[in-house]
Amino acid sequence: MRKSFIAKLVAKPEKAAELEALQSELRQLVHAHEPDCEVYELFKAIDAPFTYFCIATFKSEAAFDHHMSIDFHDRLVPPILDCLAQEMELSFHEAV
C-alpha cells in the first residue's frame, strides 16, 4: 500500500518566507535521500494568504516510517512548526 499525507500549514505572516525556505530544504533532502518517497511537494494557496499544503506519497508504510525518523526531518520540522499561526492539519490517504 502506498501511503500519502496532506498537511495544511498556515504560516504567521512574518514567518512565511522562513517556512518556504525550510520546506524547500526539506523537499530537496527528501528527493535526494528518500528514493521510496514518490512525491514531496509544497503548494501555496492562491486564494488564502499564508496557507500552504504539503503533499507526500511513500511507496509503503515502512518508507513513511523512515521519513519520520530520518535525521534531517527531526532537524527541520520543529522550526517549520514554529512558523505556523495555527496547528497543522494532517490527513492520511491511501494512494491509488
Short mmCIF file of C-alpha atoms in Angstrom, two decimals, residues 41-84:
data_model
loop_
_atom_site.label_atom_id
_atom_site.label_comp_id
_atom_site.label_asym_id
_atom_site.label_seq_id
_atom_site.Cartn_x
_atom_site.Cartn_y
_atom_site.Cartn_z
CA GLU A 41 5.87 18.98 -2.73
CA LEU A 42 4.71 22.21 -1.15
CA PHE A 43 1.91 24.26 -2.70
CA LYS A 44 0.89 27.81 -1.81
CA ALA A 45 -2.83 28.54 -1.87
CA ILE A 46 -3.84 31.17 -4.40
CA ASP A 47 -6.91 32.36 -2.51
CA ALA A 48 -5.74 32.09 1.10
CA PRO A 49 -2.75 34.19 2.17
CA PHE A 50 -0.02 32.35 4.03
CA THR A 51 -1.72 28.95 3.54
CA TYR A 52 0.31 26.04 2.19
CA PHE A 53 -0.29 22.37 1.50
CA CYS A 54 2.47 19.79 1.75
CA ILE A 55 1.67 16.62 -0.16
CA ALA A 56 3.74 13.45 0.06
CA THR A 57 3.39 9.88 -1.18
CA PHE A 58 5.51 6.98 0.02
CA LYS A 59 5.83 3.54 -1.57
CA SER A 60 4.99 1.82 1.71
CA GLU A 61 4.29 2.28 5.40
CA ALA A 62 7.97 1.45 6.02
CA ALA A 63 9.04 4.28 3.69
CA PHE A 64 6.80 6.68 5.61
CA ASP A 65 8.25 5.46 8.93
CA HIS A 66 11.75 6.00 7.54
CA HIS A 67 10.80 9.57 6.54
CA MET A 68 9.53 10.30 10.03
CA SER A 69 12.77 9.11 11.65
CA ILE A 70 15.41 10.49 9.28
CA ASP A 71 17.81 12.99 10.85
CA PHE A 72 17.01 15.98 8.65
CA HIS A 73 13.27 15.55 9.34
CA ASP A 74 13.96 15.84 13.06
CA ARG A 75 16.12 18.92 12.43
CA LEU A 76 13.74 20.80 10.11
CA VAL A 77 10.23 20.03 11.36
CA PRO A 78 10.42 21.83 14.74
CA PRO A 79 11.37 25.18 13.15
CA ILE A 80 8.70 24.63 10.48
CA LEU A 81 6.11 24.17 13.22
CA ASP A 82 7.38 27.35 14.90
CA CYS A 83 6.44 29.26 11.74
CA LEU A 84 2.77 28.29 11.99
#
